[in-house]
Amino acid sequence: MKVISTKKAPSAIGPYSQAIKVGNLVYTSGQIPIDPATGMIVEGGIQAQARQSLLNVKAILEEAGLTMGHVVKTTVFMADMNDFADMNAVYAEFFAEPFPARSAVAVKTLPKGALVEIEVVAEI
């Protein structure tokens, strides 16, 4: 097991790692839309927040020597399922065919009042 950590994504805000490499898989922790430069949630609604969450995921994968093309599974947590179409439009900018498997669920609340949180599993 190896810890993956980068300053190009937000630091963990609790007792967890940004990502863990086990065998030929990398598991990221859920990434909320914190701008690592400011430490604040980005403004601009679900699209801006989905973009920042995915940029954070991308930075962690790059630290592991991977790209978004290595992602095999994503999980998207949203505070409001009515935001799905707008989130999906941004999500489509980050992935190409063959698309990773995905789950998308609505949750009551997310850390720091975020609208979205995204985690991935990538294969090396």
Tab-separated table of N, CA and C in Angstrom:
chain	number	residue	atom	x	y	z
A	1	MET	N	0.861	-1.180	0.000
A	1	MET	CA	0.000	0.000	0.000
A	1	MET	C	0.900	1.234	0.000
A	2	LYS	N	0.514	2.227	-0.816
A	2	LYS	CA	1.275	3.469	-0.903
A	2	LYS	C	0.314	4.655	-0.861
A	3	VAL	N	0.654	5.670	-0.085
A	3	VAL	CA	-0.141	6.892	-0.008
A	3	VAL	C	0.233	7.793	-1.184
A	4	ILE	N	-0.788	8.347	-1.839
A	4	ILE	CA	-0.599	9.318	-2.916
A	4	ILE	C	-1.041	10.667	-2.365
A	5	SER	N	-0.184	11.682	-2.497
A	5	SER	CA	-0.495	13.010	-1.964
A	5	SER	C	0.122	14.080	-2.848
A	6	THR	N	-0.628	15.152	-3.083
A	6	THR	CA	-0.139	16.277	-3.869
A	6	THR	C	-0.662	17.585	-3.298
A	7	LYS	N	0.127	18.627	-3.428
A	7	LYS	CA	-0.311	19.963	-3.017
A	7	LYS	C	-1.185	20.616	-4.092
A	8	LYS	N	-1.321	19.957	-5.260
A	8	LYS	CA	-2.145	20.480	-6.357
A	8	LYS	C	-3.620	20.141	-6.164
A	9	ALA	N	-3.929	19.461	-5.064
A	9	ALA	CA	-5.309	19.160	-4.673
A	9	ALA	C	-5.425	19.510	-3.200
A	10	PRO	N	-6.643	19.720	-2.715
A	10	PRO	CA	-6.818	20.086	-1.310
A	10	PRO	C	-6.258	19.030	-0.364
A	11	SER	N	-5.663	19.479	0.712
A	11	SER	CA	-5.197	18.564	1.750
A	11	SER	C	-6.393	17.881	2.393
A	12	ALA	N	-6.174	16.703	2.915
A	12	ALA	CA	-7.229	15.996	3.629
A	12	ALA	C	-7.688	16.839	4.813
A	13	ILE	N	-9.002	16.881	5.036
A	13	ILE	CA	-9.544	17.660	6.147
A	13	ILE	C	-9.942	16.750	7.309
A	14	GLY	N	-9.366	15.560	7.318
A	14	GLY	CA	-9.640	14.596	8.378
A	14	GLY	C	-8.602	13.492	8.336
A	15	PRO	N	-8.839	12.420	9.068
A	15	PRO	CA	-7.871	11.321	9.139
A	15	PRO	C	-8.009	10.371	7.937
A	16	TYR	N	-7.645	10.850	6.761
A	16	TYR	CA	-7.680	10.043	5.545
A	16	TYR	C	-6.619	10.554	4.580
A	17	SER	N	-6.339	9.765	3.549
A	17	SER	CA	-5.364	10.121	2.521
A	17	SER	C	-6.081	10.616	1.272
A	18	GLN	N	-5.399	11.442	0.474
A	18	GLN	CA	-5.990	11.868	-0.797
A	18	GLN	C	-6.251	10.655	-1.686
A	19	ALA	N	-5.307	9.719	-1.679
A	19	ALA	CA	-5.469	8.484	-2.450
A	19	ALA	C	-4.546	7.416	-1.889
A	20	ILE	N	-4.907	6.182	-2.194
A	20	ILE	CA	-4.109	5.022	-1.800
A	20	ILE	C	-3.925	4.133	-3.029
A	21	LYS	N	-2.692	3.717	-3.254
A	21	LYS	CA	-2.382	2.752	-4.314
A	21	LYS	C	-2.238	1.383	-3.663
A	22	VAL	N	-3.000	0.425	-4.174
A	22	VAL	CA	-2.927	-0.955	-3.719
A	22	VAL	C	-2.855	-1.816	-4.969
A	23	GLY	N	-1.768	-2.576	-5.108
A	23	GLY	CA	-1.615	-3.395	-6.316
A	23	GLY	C	-1.607	-2.502	-7.541
A	24	ASN	N	-2.481	-2.810	-8.488
A	24	ASN	CA	-2.543	-2.007	-9.710
A	24	ASN	C	-3.735	-1.044	-9.725
A	25	LEU	N	-4.239	-0.714	-8.543
A	25	LEU	CA	-5.371	0.208	-8.441
A	25	LEU	C	-5.023	1.409	-7.569
A	26	VAL	N	-5.603	2.558	-7.937
A	26	VAL	CA	-5.512	3.773	-7.124
A	26	VAL	C	-6.932	4.174	-6.761
A	27	TYR	N	-7.168	4.337	-5.463
A	27	TYR	CA	-8.471	4.753	-4.941
A	27	TYR	C	-8.327	6.173	-4.423
A	28	THR	N	-9.085	7.116	-4.983
A	28	THR	CA	-9.045	8.468	-4.434
A	28	THR	C	-10.130	8.626	-3.378
A	29	SER	N	-9.865	9.499	-2.431
A	29	SER	CA	-10.915	9.917	-1.513
A	29	SER	C	-11.847	10.845	-2.283
A	30	GLY	N	-13.047	11.029	-1.781
A	30	GLY	CA	-13.975	11.948	-2.416
A	30	GLY	C	-13.397	13.347	-2.437
A	31	GLN	N	-13.496	13.989	-3.595
A	31	GLN	CA	-12.966	15.338	-3.764
A	31	GLN	C	-14.115	16.329	-3.864
A	32	ILE	N	-14.165	17.225	-2.893
A	32	ILE	CA	-15.136	18.308	-2.957
A	32	ILE	C	-14.470	19.475	-3.691
A	33	PRO	N	-15.244	20.455	-4.108
A	33	PRO	CA	-14.730	21.513	-4.974
A	33	PRO	C	-13.946	22.611	-4.259
A	34	ILE	N	-12.917	22.206	-3.531
A	34	ILE	CA	-12.057	23.186	-2.873
A	34	ILE	C	-10.937	23.560	-3.827
A	35	ASP	N	-10.734	24.839	-4.027
A	35	ASP	CA	-9.600	25.330	-4.801
A	35	ASP	C	-8.369	25.190	-3.911
A	36	PRO	N	-7.378	24.378	-4.320
A	36	PRO	CA	-6.224	24.175	-3.444
A	36	PRO	C	-5.415	25.454	-3.207
A	37	ALA	N	-5.530	26.430	-4.093
A	37	ALA	CA	-4.791	27.692	-3.929
A	37	ALA	C	-5.390	28.561	-2.830
A	38	THR	N	-6.723	28.492	-2.650
A	38	THR	CA	-7.386	29.356	-1.671
A	38	THR	C	-7.894	28.604	-0.445
A	39	GLY	N	-8.087	27.294	-0.595
A	39	GLY	CA	-8.668	26.505	0.487
A	39	GLY	C	-10.165	26.699	0.630
A	40	MET	N	-10.780	27.347	-0.353
A	40	MET	CA	-12.212	27.659	-0.295
A	40	MET	C	-12.984	26.886	-1.373
A	41	ILE	N	-14.265	26.650	-1.098
A	41	ILE	CA	-15.160	26.076	-2.104
A	41	ILE	C	-15.301	27.091	-3.236
A	42	VAL	N	-15.198	26.623	-4.481
A	42	VAL	CA	-15.341	27.535	-5.612
A	42	VAL	C	-16.789	28.005	-5.734
A	43	GLU	N	-16.952	29.202	-6.238
A	43	GLU	CA	-18.280	29.763	-6.479
A	43	GLU	C	-18.691	29.477	-7.908
A	44	GLY	N	-19.982	29.598	-8.199
A	44	GLY	CA	-20.443	29.459	-9.569
A	44	GLY	C	-21.404	28.317	-9.801
A	45	GLY	N	-21.857	27.676	-8.744
A	45	GLY	CA	-22.870	26.642	-8.908
A	45	GLY	C	-22.300	25.275	-9.223
A	46	ILE	N	-23.186	24.368	-9.598
A	46	ILE	CA	-22.827	22.963	-9.768
A	46	ILE	C	-21.776	22.753	-10.852
A	47	GLN	N	-21.833	23.479	-11.952
A	47	GLN	CA	-20.848	23.243	-13.010
A	47	GLN	C	-19.451	23.632	-12.556
A	48	ALA	N	-19.302	24.763	-11.926
A	48	ALA	CA	-17.993	25.192	-11.426
A	48	ALA	C	-17.498	24.222	-10.357
A	49	GLN	N	-18.402	23.753	-9.512
A	49	GLN	CA	-18.009	22.844	-8.448
A	49	GLN	C	-17.651	21.453	-8.996
A	50	ALA	N	-18.392	20.973	-9.964
A	50	ALA	CA	-18.061	19.682	-10.570
A	50	ALA	C	-16.693	19.767	-11.255
A	51	ARG	N	-16.448	20.861	-11.958
A	51	ARG	CA	-15.162	21.051	-12.640
A	51	ARG	C	-14.013	21.041	-11.629
A	52	GLN	N	-14.152	21.759	-10.518
A	52	GLN	CA	-13.076	21.809	-9.529
A	52	GLN	C	-12.868	20.440	-8.877
A	53	SER	N	-13.948	19.750	-8.578
A	53	SER	CA	-13.817	18.409	-8.002
A	53	SER	C	-13.047	17.492	-8.944
A	54	LEU	N	-13.361	17.564	-10.234
A	54	LEU	CA	-12.676	16.718	-11.211
A	54	LEU	C	-11.235	17.173	-11.437
A	55	LEU	N	-10.973	18.458	-11.360
A	55	LEU	CA	-9.583	18.934	-11.446
A	55	LEU	C	-8.770	18.425	-10.262
A	56	ASN	N	-9.382	18.370	-9.099
A	56	ASN	CA	-8.707	17.838	-7.917
A	56	ASN	C	-8.398	16.346	-8.099
A	57	VAL	N	-9.365	15.599	-8.617
A	57	VAL	CA	-9.153	14.175	-8.904
A	57	VAL	C	-8.006	14.028	-9.900
A	58	LYS	N	-8.049	14.826	-10.960
A	58	LYS	CA	-7.019	14.758	-12.004
A	58	LYS	C	-5.627	15.018	-11.433
A	59	ALA	N	-5.496	15.996	-10.557
A	59	ALA	CA	-4.197	16.325	-9.950
A	59	ALA	C	-3.678	15.154	-9.112
A	60	ILE	N	-4.558	14.501	-8.384
A	60	ILE	CA	-4.149	13.352	-7.570
A	60	ILE	C	-3.697	12.207	-8.469
A	61	LEU	N	-4.457	11.938	-9.528
A	61	LEU	CA	-4.073	10.871	-10.454
A	61	LEU	C	-2.734	11.179	-11.114
A	62	GLU	N	-2.519	12.450	-11.492
A	62	GLU	CA	-1.249	12.829	-12.109
A	62	GLU	C	-0.086	12.589	-11.154
A	63	GLU	N	-0.293	12.814	-9.870
A	63	GLU	CA	0.749	12.542	-8.880
A	63	GLU	C	1.097	11.050	-8.858
A	64	ALA	N	0.116	10.212	-9.179
A	64	ALA	CA	0.334	8.766	-9.230
A	64	ALA	C	0.833	8.321	-10.606
A	65	GLY	N	1.038	9.285	-11.527
A	65	GLY	CA	1.495	8.953	-12.871
A	65	GLY	C	0.389	8.494	-13.798
A	66	LEU	N	-0.845	8.844	-13.470
A	66	LEU	CA	-2.011	8.408	-14.239
A	66	LEU	C	-2.748	9.580	-14.858
A	67	THR	N	-3.671	9.263	-15.751
A	67	THR	CA	-4.556	10.254	-16.365
A	67	THR	C	-6.004	9.871	-16.084
A	68	MET	N	-6.916	10.717	-16.478
A	68	MET	CA	-8.337	10.401	-16.326
A	68	MET	C	-8.706	9.180	-17.175
A	69	GLY	N	-7.924	8.884	-18.206
A	69	GLY	CA	-8.152	7.711	-19.037
A	69	GLY	C	-7.919	6.396	-18.307
A	70	HIS	N	-7.267	6.448	-17.159
A	70	HIS	CA	-7.038	5.248	-16.355
A	70	HIS	C	-8.198	4.949	-15.407
A	71	VAL	N	-9.154	5.855	-15.305
A	71	VAL	CA	-10.269	5.693	-14.362
A	71	VAL	C	-11.209	4.592	-14.851
A	72	VAL	N	-11.518	3.646	-13.956
A	72	VAL	CA	-12.423	2.553	-14.294
A	72	VAL	C	-13.781	2.684	-13.602
A	73	LYS	N	-13.841	3.471	-12.519
A	73	LYS	CA	-15.099	3.630	-11.775
A	73	LYS	C	-15.131	4.978	-11.092
A	74	THR	N	-16.250	5.652	-11.162
A	74	THR	CA	-16.441	6.907	-10.439
A	74	THR	C	-17.698	6.800	-9.579
A	75	THR	N	-17.695	7.575	-8.513
A	75	THR	CA	-18.902	7.750	-7.711
A	75	THR	C	-19.083	9.246	-7.531
A	76	VAL	N	-20.266	9.727	-7.874
A	76	VAL	CA	-20.596	11.144	-7.777
A	76	VAL	C	-21.690	11.300	-6.730
A	77	PHE	N	-21.397	12.107	-5.731
A	77	PHE	CA	-22.374	12.422	-4.694
A	77	PHE	C	-22.842	13.847	-4.925
A	78	MET	N	-24.147	14.061	-4.958
A	78	MET	CA	-24.696	15.401	-5.181
A	78	MET	C	-25.681	15.758	-4.085
A	79	ALA	N	-25.695	17.021	-3.722
A	79	ALA	CA	-26.641	17.504	-2.725
A	79	ALA	C	-28.052	17.597	-3.309
A	80	ASP	N	-28.164	17.689	-4.653
A	80	ASP	CA	-29.461	17.842	-5.305
A	80	ASP	C	-29.417	17.131	-6.657
A	81	MET	N	-30.195	16.072	-6.814
A	81	MET	CA	-30.208	15.315	-8.066
A	81	MET	C	-30.734	16.145	-9.237
A	82	ASN	N	-31.396	17.261	-8.952
A	82	ASN	CA	-31.819	18.156	-10.029
A	82	ASN	C	-30.623	18.778	-10.747
A	83	ASP	N	-29.431	18.709	-10.133
A	83	ASP	CA	-28.205	19.230	-10.744
A	83	ASP	C	-27.532	18.213	-11.654
A	84	PHE	N	-28.127	17.034	-11.825
A	84	PHE	CA	-27.470	15.955	-12.550
A	84	PHE	C	-27.067	16.355	-13.968
A	85	ALA	N	-27.962	16.942	-14.739
A	85	ALA	CA	-27.655	17.276	-16.138
A	85	ALA	C	-26.496	18.263	-16.230
A	86	ASP	N	-26.482	19.259	-15.359
A	86	ASP	CA	-25.392	20.243	-15.381
A	86	ASP	C	-24.072	19.613	-14.940
A	87	MET	N	-24.123	18.746	-13.933
A	87	MET	CA	-22.917	18.037	-13.515
A	87	MET	C	-22.427	17.148	-14.647
A	88	ASN	N	-23.342	16.444	-15.289
A	88	ASN	CA	-23.003	15.504	-16.343
A	88	ASN	C	-22.340	16.199	-17.531
A	89	ALA	N	-22.760	17.409	-17.839
A	89	ALA	CA	-22.164	18.160	-18.955
A	89	ALA	C	-20.680	18.423	-18.687
A	90	VAL	N	-20.343	18.783	-17.456
A	90	VAL	CA	-18.940	19.021	-17.091
A	90	VAL	C	-18.195	17.691	-17.021
A	91	TYR	N	-18.800	16.700	-16.432
A	91	TYR	CA	-18.193	15.370	-16.309
A	91	TYR	C	-17.747	14.867	-17.680
A	92	ALA	N	-18.577	15.072	-18.691
A	92	ALA	CA	-18.276	14.595	-20.048
A	92	ALA	C	-17.028	15.259	-20.632
A	93	GLU	N	-16.631	16.422	-20.122
A	93	GLU	CA	-15.416	17.089	-20.591
A	93	GLU	C	-14.150	16.362	-20.119
A	94	PHE	N	-14.245	15.556	-19.086
A	94	PHE	CA	-13.087	14.931	-18.460
A	94	PHE	C	-12.876	13.471	-18.861
A	95	PHE	N	-13.869	12.851	-19.487
A	95	PHE	CA	-13.774	11.437	-19.824
A	95	PHE	C	-14.110	11.198	-21.285
A	96	ALA	N	-13.433	10.201	-21.871
A	96	ALA	CA	-13.685	9.799	-23.251
A	96	ALA	C	-14.003	8.308	-23.257
A	97	GLU	N	-14.520	7.818	-24.359
A	97	GLU	CA	-14.825	6.395	-24.467
A	97	GLU	C	-13.541	5.586	-24.450
A	98	PRO	N	-13.505	4.444	-23.846
A	98	PRO	CA	-14.620	3.844	-23.098
A	98	PRO	C	-14.782	4.532	-21.742
A	99	PHE	N	-15.985	4.993	-21.486
A	99	PHE	CA	-16.254	5.715	-20.246
A	99	PHE	C	-16.152	4.781	-19.046
A	100	PRO	N	-15.711	5.321	-17.902
A	100	PRO	CA	-15.681	4.481	-16.689
A	100	PRO	C	-17.099	4.157	-16.221
A	101	ALA	N	-17.220	3.091	-15.463
A	101	ALA	CA	-18.486	2.807	-14.798
A	101	ALA	C	-18.747	3.948	-13.807
A	102	ARG	N	-20.018	4.202	-13.505
A	102	ARG	CA	-20.316	5.330	-12.619
A	102	ARG	C	-21.564	5.068	-11.800
A	103	SER	N	-21.526	5.563	-10.571
A	103	SER	CA	-22.713	5.651	-9.729
A	103	SER	C	-22.901	7.129	-9.416
A	104	ALA	N	-24.140	7.581	-9.357
A	104	ALA	CA	-24.439	8.964	-8.977
A	104	ALA	C	-25.601	8.921	-7.996
A	105	VAL	N	-25.382	9.518	-6.838
A	105	VAL	CA	-26.404	9.483	-5.799
A	105	VAL	C	-26.589	10.867	-5.185
A	106	ALA	N	-27.796	11.113	-4.732
A	106	ALA	CA	-28.074	12.332	-3.979
A	106	ALA	C	-27.904	12.023	-2.502
A	107	VAL	N	-27.306	12.957	-1.799
A	107	VAL	CA	-27.090	12.817	-0.358
A	107	VAL	C	-27.674	14.040	0.339
A	108	LYS	N	-27.911	13.920	1.610
A	108	LYS	CA	-28.534	15.021	2.349
A	108	LYS	C	-27.633	16.256	2.391
A	109	THR	N	-26.369	16.058	2.780
A	109	THR	CA	-25.416	17.173	2.808
A	109	THR	C	-24.017	16.640	2.497
A	110	LEU	N	-23.152	17.550	2.099
A	110	LEU	CA	-21.757	17.228	1.817
A	110	LEU	C	-20.865	18.136	2.655
A	111	PRO	N	-19.601	17.742	2.867
A	111	PRO	CA	-18.709	18.573	3.676
A	111	PRO	C	-18.619	20.009	3.169
A	112	LYS	N	-18.562	20.939	4.100
A	112	LYS	CA	-18.400	22.370	3.822
A	112	LYS	C	-19.501	22.949	2.939
A	113	GLY	N	-20.652	22.276	2.871
A	113	GLY	CA	-21.767	22.768	2.081
A	113	GLY	C	-21.585	22.602	0.579
A	114	ALA	N	-20.659	21.733	0.161
A	114	ALA	CA	-20.422	21.506	-1.272
A	114	ALA	C	-21.680	20.954	-1.938
A	115	LEU	N	-21.787	21.197	-3.238
A	115	LEU	CA	-22.892	20.672	-4.028
A	115	LEU	C	-22.568	19.304	-4.608
A	116	VAL	N	-21.259	18.965	-4.684
A	116	VAL	CA	-20.846	17.722	-5.319
A	116	VAL	C	-19.551	17.220	-4.681
A	117	GLU	N	-19.387	15.903	-4.691
A	117	GLU	CA	-18.155	15.251	-4.260
A	117	GLU	C	-17.945	14.070	-5.204
A	118	ILE	N	-16.716	13.886	-5.683
A	118	ILE	CA	-16.434	12.835	-6.668
A	118	ILE	C	-15.219	12.025	-6.216
A	119	GLU	N	-15.365	10.699	-6.274
A	119	GLU	CA	-14.247	9.798	-5.994
A	119	GLU	C	-14.088	8.864	-7.186
A	120	VAL	N	-12.859	8.346	-7.371
A	120	VAL	CA	-12.615	7.453	-8.490
A	120	VAL	C	-11.730	6.284	-8.078
A	121	VAL	N	-11.782	5.253	-8.907
A	121	VAL	CA	-10.852	4.136	-8.851
A	121	VAL	C	-10.184	4.102	-10.217
A	122	ALA	N	-8.857	4.063	-10.241
A	122	ALA	CA	-8.119	4.032	-11.503
A	122	ALA	C	-7.217	2.809	-11.535
A	123	GLU	N	-7.026	2.265	-12.732
A	123	GLU	CA	-6.147	1.114	-12.917
A	123	GLU	C	-4.836	1.555	-13.532
A	124	ILE	N	-3.748	1.062	-12.972
A	124	ILE	CA	-2.420	1.385	-13.481
A	124	ILE	C	-2.128	0.523	-14.690
